[in-house]
Amino acid sequence: MQKKDLLSLADLSRREICELIDRAKILKQWKSQGIVHKPLEGKTLGLIFNKPSTRTRVTFEVGMYQLGGTSLFLSEKEIQLGRGETVADTAKVLSRYVDGVVMRTFKQSDLEEFAQEATCPLINGLTDSFHPCQILADIMTIEEAIGRIEGTKVAYVGDFNNVANSLILGALLMGYHITVACPKECEASDELKSKIEIVEKREESSGTYEVIDDPIEAVKDADIIYTDVWISMGQEKERDKKLKLFSPYQVNKELVSKSKEGVKIMHCLPAHRGEEITSDVLDSENSIVFDQAENRLHIQKAILEYLLSGSKWNFAIT
Ligand code: CP
Ligand code: NVA
């Protein structure tokens, strides 16, 4: 059977995303009822991380354990990849040992090269370009919070980064509308454009995206206001420049007051409180950020089951 990778949301169809989310909701319920479900007994997941992580690392490790498998955390500094062994050789070797790999790194092209050489599934745990696992958890969280995803209006305010890119692909696949509000200097990357083309060719989407520079216009009739850090991992040298550029894009009480009453607040975390978002908004009763963080666990268990069990999931409780 051919292996399947998750390098960006363009690797999934709308139907697959709906099935993953339905499955994640079942796994979430089973977990709360104490039902043990171990379809991945005997399987091992490798986690190659070249950037820090709290949520992604912990949810993949805990998720793999809960599904009956085990995981190996492989910080790039501690494996030979960090000393110049090629991505291709690493992929070929690890494929002989593990049943799947999660990779968090800088370049999307490294992920693509790894996937091409590996014989086991590869999951994107964040690159400079995309963060698909985060957005799958976010779609699940929106469904839980407002009861639907199609037709929902999302205002993303801030840096046009990996999270924004994946939110745009999510909109085209799942039929929500996203307005990205960012400075004029920010624009869609070629990588994003090529994935948009793939999705648009394949799916008949009712979802839309637009990029504007006015945050107030973006939030006007939004159901969701979403933001992310202004300085992503690897961009630390640009800190001063970015703080200045993005200061009109802070998600604070005043901006939220320009939106609908009850608008939900989302952030993939980690948050830099006082920069892209103020604490009163992050901790407000409309904030669903910690539900997003929790859902990373449930959706990634569904992803692991789907990609690593080698067949469609078995709905029987084992
Ligand atoms: N949201 C997210 O991916 O968090 P971590 O960087 O902690 O994994
Ligand atoms: N855009 C952020 C997301 C962190 C989960 C980064 O890449 O650092």
Coordinates of C-alpha atoms and ligand atoms in Angstrom, one line a residue:
M1 CA 0.0 0.0 0.0
Q2 CA 1.3 3.5 -0.9
K3 CA 2.2 5.6 2.1
K4 CA 0.4 9.0 2.6
D5 CA 2.1 12.1 3.9
L6 CA 0.7 15.3 5.5
L7 CA 3.0 18.1 4.4
S8 CA 0.4 20.8 3.9
L9 CA -3.4 20.8 3.9
A10 CA -3.3 20.5 0.1
D11 CA -2.5 16.8 0.8
L12 CA -6.0 16.3 2.2
S13 CA -9.4 16.4 0.5
R14 CA -12.4 18.1 2.2
R15 CA -13.8 14.6 2.8
E16 CA -10.6 13.4 4.5
I17 CA -10.6 16.5 6.8
C18 CA -14.3 16.0 7.7
E19 CA -13.5 12.3 8.5
L20 CA -10.4 13.3 10.6
I21 CA -12.4 15.8 12.6
D22 CA -15.3 13.4 13.2
R23 CA -12.8 10.8 14.3
A24 CA -11.0 13.2 16.6
K25 CA -14.4 14.0 18.3
I26 CA -14.9 10.3 18.9
L27 CA -11.4 9.9 20.3
K28 CA -11.9 13.0 22.5
Q29 CA -15.1 11.5 23.9
W30 CA -13.5 8.1 24.5
K31 CA -10.7 9.7 26.3
S32 CA -13.1 11.6 28.6
Q33 CA -15.0 8.3 29.3
G34 CA -11.8 6.5 30.1
I35 CA -12.2 4.1 27.1
V36 CA -8.8 2.6 26.1
H37 CA -8.1 2.4 22.4
K38 CA -4.7 1.1 21.2
P39 CA -4.7 0.5 17.5
L40 CA -1.0 1.4 17.1
E41 CA 0.5 -1.2 19.5
G42 CA 4.0 -2.0 18.3
K43 CA 4.3 1.1 16.2
T44 CA 7.0 3.8 16.7
L45 CA 6.8 7.5 15.7
G46 CA 10.0 9.5 15.2
L47 CA 9.9 13.2 16.0
I48 CA 12.6 15.3 14.3
F49 CA 12.5 18.8 15.8
N50 CA 14.7 21.5 14.6
K51 CA 12.8 24.3 16.5
P52 CA 11.3 24.4 20.0
S53 CA 7.8 23.1 20.8
T54 CA 5.5 22.6 23.7
R55 CA 2.2 21.6 22.1
T56 CA 3.2 19.8 19.0
R57 CA 5.9 17.7 20.7
V58 CA 3.8 16.8 23.8
T59 CA 0.6 16.0 21.9
F60 CA 2.3 13.7 19.4
E61 CA 4.2 11.9 22.2
V62 CA 1.1 11.6 24.5
G63 CA -1.1 10.8 21.6
M64 CA 1.2 8.0 20.3
Y65 CA 1.3 6.6 23.9
Q66 CA -2.5 6.7 24.3
L67 CA -2.9 4.8 21.0
G68 CA -0.6 2.0 22.2
G69 CA 2.5 3.0 20.3
T70 CA 5.8 4.7 21.3
S71 CA 7.7 7.8 20.2
L72 CA 11.3 8.9 19.9
F73 CA 12.2 12.5 20.2
L74 CA 15.1 13.3 17.9
S75 CA 16.3 16.8 18.3
E76 CA 18.2 17.7 15.2
K77 CA 21.2 18.8 17.3
E78 CA 21.5 15.3 18.7
I79 CA 21.2 13.2 15.5
Q80 CA 23.7 13.2 12.7
L81 CA 21.4 15.5 10.6
G82 CA 22.8 18.3 12.7
R83 CA 26.3 17.3 11.7
G84 CA 25.7 17.2 8.0
E85 CA 24.2 13.8 7.2
T86 CA 21.8 14.5 4.4
V87 CA 18.0 14.8 4.7
A88 CA 17.7 12.0 2.1
D89 CA 20.0 9.6 3.9
T90 CA 18.3 10.3 7.2
A91 CA 14.9 9.6 5.6
K92 CA 16.1 6.3 4.1
V93 CA 17.6 5.1 7.4
L94 CA 14.8 6.1 9.7
S95 CA 12.3 4.5 7.4
R96 CA 13.9 1.2 8.3
Y97 CA 13.2 1.7 12.0
V98 CA 10.1 3.7 12.5
D99 CA 6.5 3.6 11.2
G100 CA 6.1 7.4 10.8
V101 CA 7.9 10.6 11.3
V102 CA 6.9 14.1 12.4
M103 CA 9.2 16.8 11.3
R104 CA 9.4 20.5 12.5
T105 CA 11.9 22.5 10.6
F106 CA 12.6 25.6 8.6
K107 CA 12.3 24.9 4.9
Q108 CA 9.3 23.2 3.4
S109 CA 11.6 21.8 0.7
D110 CA 13.5 19.8 3.3
L111 CA 10.2 18.2 4.3
E112 CA 9.4 17.5 0.7
E113 CA 12.8 15.9 0.2
F114 CA 12.4 13.7 3.3
A115 CA 9.0 12.6 2.2
Q116 CA 10.3 11.6 -1.2
E117 CA 13.0 9.4 0.2
A118 CA 11.2 8.0 3.2
T119 CA 9.0 4.9 2.9
C120 CA 7.0 5.7 6.0
P121 CA 4.5 8.6 6.3
L122 CA 5.8 12.1 7.1
I123 CA 3.7 14.7 9.1
N124 CA 4.5 18.4 9.0
G125 CA 4.9 19.5 12.6
L126 CA 5.5 23.2 11.4
T127 CA 7.7 24.7 8.8
D128 CA 8.3 28.3 7.9
S129 CA 5.5 27.9 5.3
F130 CA 2.8 25.7 6.8
H131 CA 1.3 24.3 10.0
P132 CA -1.4 21.9 8.9
C133 CA -1.9 20.0 12.3
Q134 CA -2.6 23.3 14.0
I135 CA -5.3 24.3 11.5
L136 CA -7.0 20.9 11.6
A137 CA -7.3 21.4 15.4
D138 CA -8.6 24.9 14.8
I139 CA -11.3 23.8 12.4
M140 CA -12.4 21.2 14.9
T141 CA -12.4 23.9 17.6
I142 CA -14.5 26.3 15.5
E143 CA -17.0 23.6 14.8
E144 CA -17.3 22.8 18.6
A145 CA -17.5 26.5 19.5
I146 CA -20.0 27.8 16.9
G147 CA -21.6 24.6 15.6
R148 CA -20.4 24.8 12.0
I149 CA -17.4 25.6 9.8
E150 CA -18.9 26.4 6.4
G151 CA -19.7 30.0 5.9
T152 CA -17.9 31.1 9.1
K153 CA -16.0 34.4 8.9
V154 CA -12.5 34.4 10.2
A155 CA -10.4 37.6 10.6
Y156 CA -6.7 36.8 10.9
V157 CA -4.9 39.9 12.1
G158 CA -1.1 40.0 12.1
D159 CA 1.8 38.4 10.3
F160 CA 1.2 36.7 7.0
N161 CA 3.1 33.6 8.2
N162 CA 2.9 29.7 8.3
V163 CA -0.4 29.8 10.3
A164 CA -2.0 32.3 8.1
N165 CA -1.0 30.3 5.0
S166 CA -2.5 27.1 6.4
L167 CA -5.7 29.0 7.5
I168 CA -6.1 30.1 3.8
L169 CA -5.8 26.6 2.5
G170 CA -8.2 25.5 5.2
A171 CA -10.8 28.1 4.0
L172 CA -10.6 26.9 0.4
L173 CA -11.0 23.3 1.5
M174 CA -13.7 23.7 4.2
G175 CA -15.7 26.6 2.9
Y176 CA -15.1 29.3 5.5
H177 CA -14.1 32.9 4.6
I178 CA -10.9 34.4 5.8
T179 CA -9.7 38.0 5.7
V180 CA -6.0 38.4 6.5
A181 CA -5.3 41.9 7.8
C182 CA -1.6 42.7 7.6
P183 CA 0.8 45.5 6.5
K184 CA 1.0 46.2 2.8
E185 CA 4.6 45.0 2.9
C186 CA 3.4 41.4 3.5
E187 CA 2.4 39.2 0.6
A188 CA 1.5 35.7 -0.3
S189 CA 4.6 33.5 -0.8
D190 CA 5.1 31.5 -4.0
E191 CA 4.8 28.3 -1.9
L192 CA 1.3 29.4 -0.8
K193 CA 0.3 30.3 -4.3
S194 CA 1.3 26.9 -5.6
K195 CA -0.7 25.1 -2.9
I196 CA -3.7 27.3 -3.5
E197 CA -3.5 26.4 -7.2
I198 CA -3.5 22.7 -6.3
V199 CA -6.5 23.0 -4.0
E200 CA -8.5 25.2 -6.4
K201 CA -8.0 22.8 -9.3
R202 CA -9.2 19.9 -7.2
E203 CA -12.0 21.2 -5.0
E204 CA -15.1 23.0 -5.7
S205 CA -14.8 25.4 -2.8
S206 CA -17.3 27.9 -1.5
G207 CA -14.5 29.3 0.8
T208 CA -12.8 32.6 0.0
Y209 CA -9.8 34.5 1.1
E210 CA -8.7 38.1 0.9
V211 CA -5.7 40.1 2.1
I212 CA -6.3 43.7 3.3
D213 CA -4.3 46.1 5.4
D214 CA -7.1 47.5 7.6
P215 CA -7.6 45.4 10.8
I216 CA -10.9 47.2 11.7
E217 CA -12.4 46.4 8.3
A218 CA -11.3 42.7 8.8
V219 CA -12.9 42.2 12.1
K220 CA -16.1 44.1 11.3
D221 CA -18.5 41.1 11.0
A222 CA -16.1 38.3 11.9
D223 CA -17.2 35.3 13.9
I224 CA -13.6 34.6 14.8
I225 CA -10.6 36.9 15.4
Y226 CA -7.4 34.9 15.1
T227 CA -3.8 36.1 15.7
D228 CA -0.3 34.6 16.0
V229 CA 3.1 35.9 17.0
W230 CA 4.7 38.7 15.0
I231 CA 8.1 37.1 15.2
S232 CA 8.0 33.5 14.3
M233 CA 10.8 31.0 15.2
G234 CA 13.9 31.8 13.2
Q235 CA 13.0 35.5 12.7
E236 CA 14.5 36.8 15.9
K237 CA 16.9 39.1 14.1
E238 CA 13.9 41.0 12.6
R239 CA 12.4 41.6 16.0
D240 CA 12.7 45.4 16.2
K241 CA 11.6 45.9 12.6
K242 CA 8.6 43.7 13.0
L243 CA 7.5 45.1 16.3
K244 CA 7.2 48.5 14.7
L245 CA 5.6 47.2 11.5
F246 CA 2.9 45.2 13.3
S247 CA 2.0 47.6 16.1
P248 CA -1.2 48.7 14.5
Y249 CA -2.3 45.1 14.3
Q250 CA -2.5 44.3 18.0
V251 CA -5.6 42.3 19.0
N252 CA -6.8 44.3 22.0
K253 CA -10.1 45.3 23.6
E254 CA -10.5 48.3 21.2
L255 CA -10.1 46.2 18.1
V256 CA -12.4 43.5 19.5
S257 CA -15.0 46.2 20.2
K258 CA -15.2 46.9 16.5
S259 CA -16.4 43.3 15.9
K260 CA -19.6 41.4 16.6
E261 CA -20.6 40.8 20.2
G262 CA -19.5 37.3 21.2
V263 CA -16.8 37.1 18.6
K264 CA -14.5 34.2 19.4
I265 CA -10.8 34.8 20.0
M266 CA -8.2 32.3 18.6
H267 CA -4.4 32.0 18.9
C268 CA -2.3 29.0 18.1
L269 CA 0.0 29.7 21.1
P270 CA 2.6 30.4 22.3
A271 CA 1.4 34.0 22.7
H272 CA 3.6 37.0 23.3
R273 CA 1.2 38.8 25.6
G274 CA 1.3 42.5 25.1
E275 CA 2.6 42.2 21.6
E276 CA 0.2 40.6 19.1
I277 CA -2.5 40.2 21.7
T278 CA -3.3 41.7 25.1
S279 CA -3.9 39.5 28.2
D280 CA -7.4 40.8 28.8
V281 CA -8.4 39.6 25.3
L282 CA -6.5 36.3 25.5
D283 CA -8.1 35.5 28.9
S284 CA -11.5 36.8 28.1
E285 CA -14.6 34.5 28.2
N286 CA -14.8 34.6 24.4
S287 CA -11.3 33.1 24.1
I288 CA -11.1 29.5 22.9
V289 CA -7.3 29.3 22.7
F290 CA -6.9 26.6 25.3
D291 CA -9.6 24.5 23.5
Q292 CA -7.5 24.9 20.4
A293 CA -4.4 23.7 22.3
E294 CA -6.3 20.7 23.7
N295 CA -7.7 19.7 20.3
R296 CA -4.2 19.3 19.0
L297 CA -4.1 16.0 21.0
H298 CA -7.3 14.6 19.6
I299 CA -6.9 15.6 16.0
Q300 CA -3.3 14.3 15.9
K301 CA -4.4 11.0 17.3
A302 CA -6.8 10.8 14.4
I303 CA -4.0 11.7 12.0
L304 CA -1.7 9.1 13.5
E305 CA -4.4 6.4 13.3
Y306 CA -5.2 7.4 9.7
L307 CA -1.6 7.5 8.4
L308 CA 0.1 4.8 10.6
S309 CA -2.5 2.1 10.9
G310 CA -2.1 1.3 7.2
S311 CA -5.8 1.1 6.5
K312 CA -9.0 3.0 7.2
W313 CA -9.5 3.3 10.9
N314 CA -11.2 0.5 12.7
F315 CA -14.2 1.9 14.5
A316 CA -14.3 -1.1 16.9
I317 CA -13.0 -0.3 20.3
T318 CA -10.0 -2.6 21.0
Ligands
CP1 N1 1.0 25.9 18.4 C1 2.1 25.2 18.4 O1 2.5 24.5 17.4 O2 2.8 25.2 19.5 P1 4.2 24.6 19.8 O3 5.2 25.5 19.1 O4 4.4 24.7 21.3 O5 4.3 23.2 19.3
NVA2 N1 4.2 31.4 13.5 C1 4.7 30.7 14.7 C2 3.8 29.6 15.1 C3 4.2 28.9 16.4 C4 3.4 27.7 16.7 C5 6.1 30.3 14.4 O1 6.4 29.8 13.4 O2 7.0 30.5 15.3

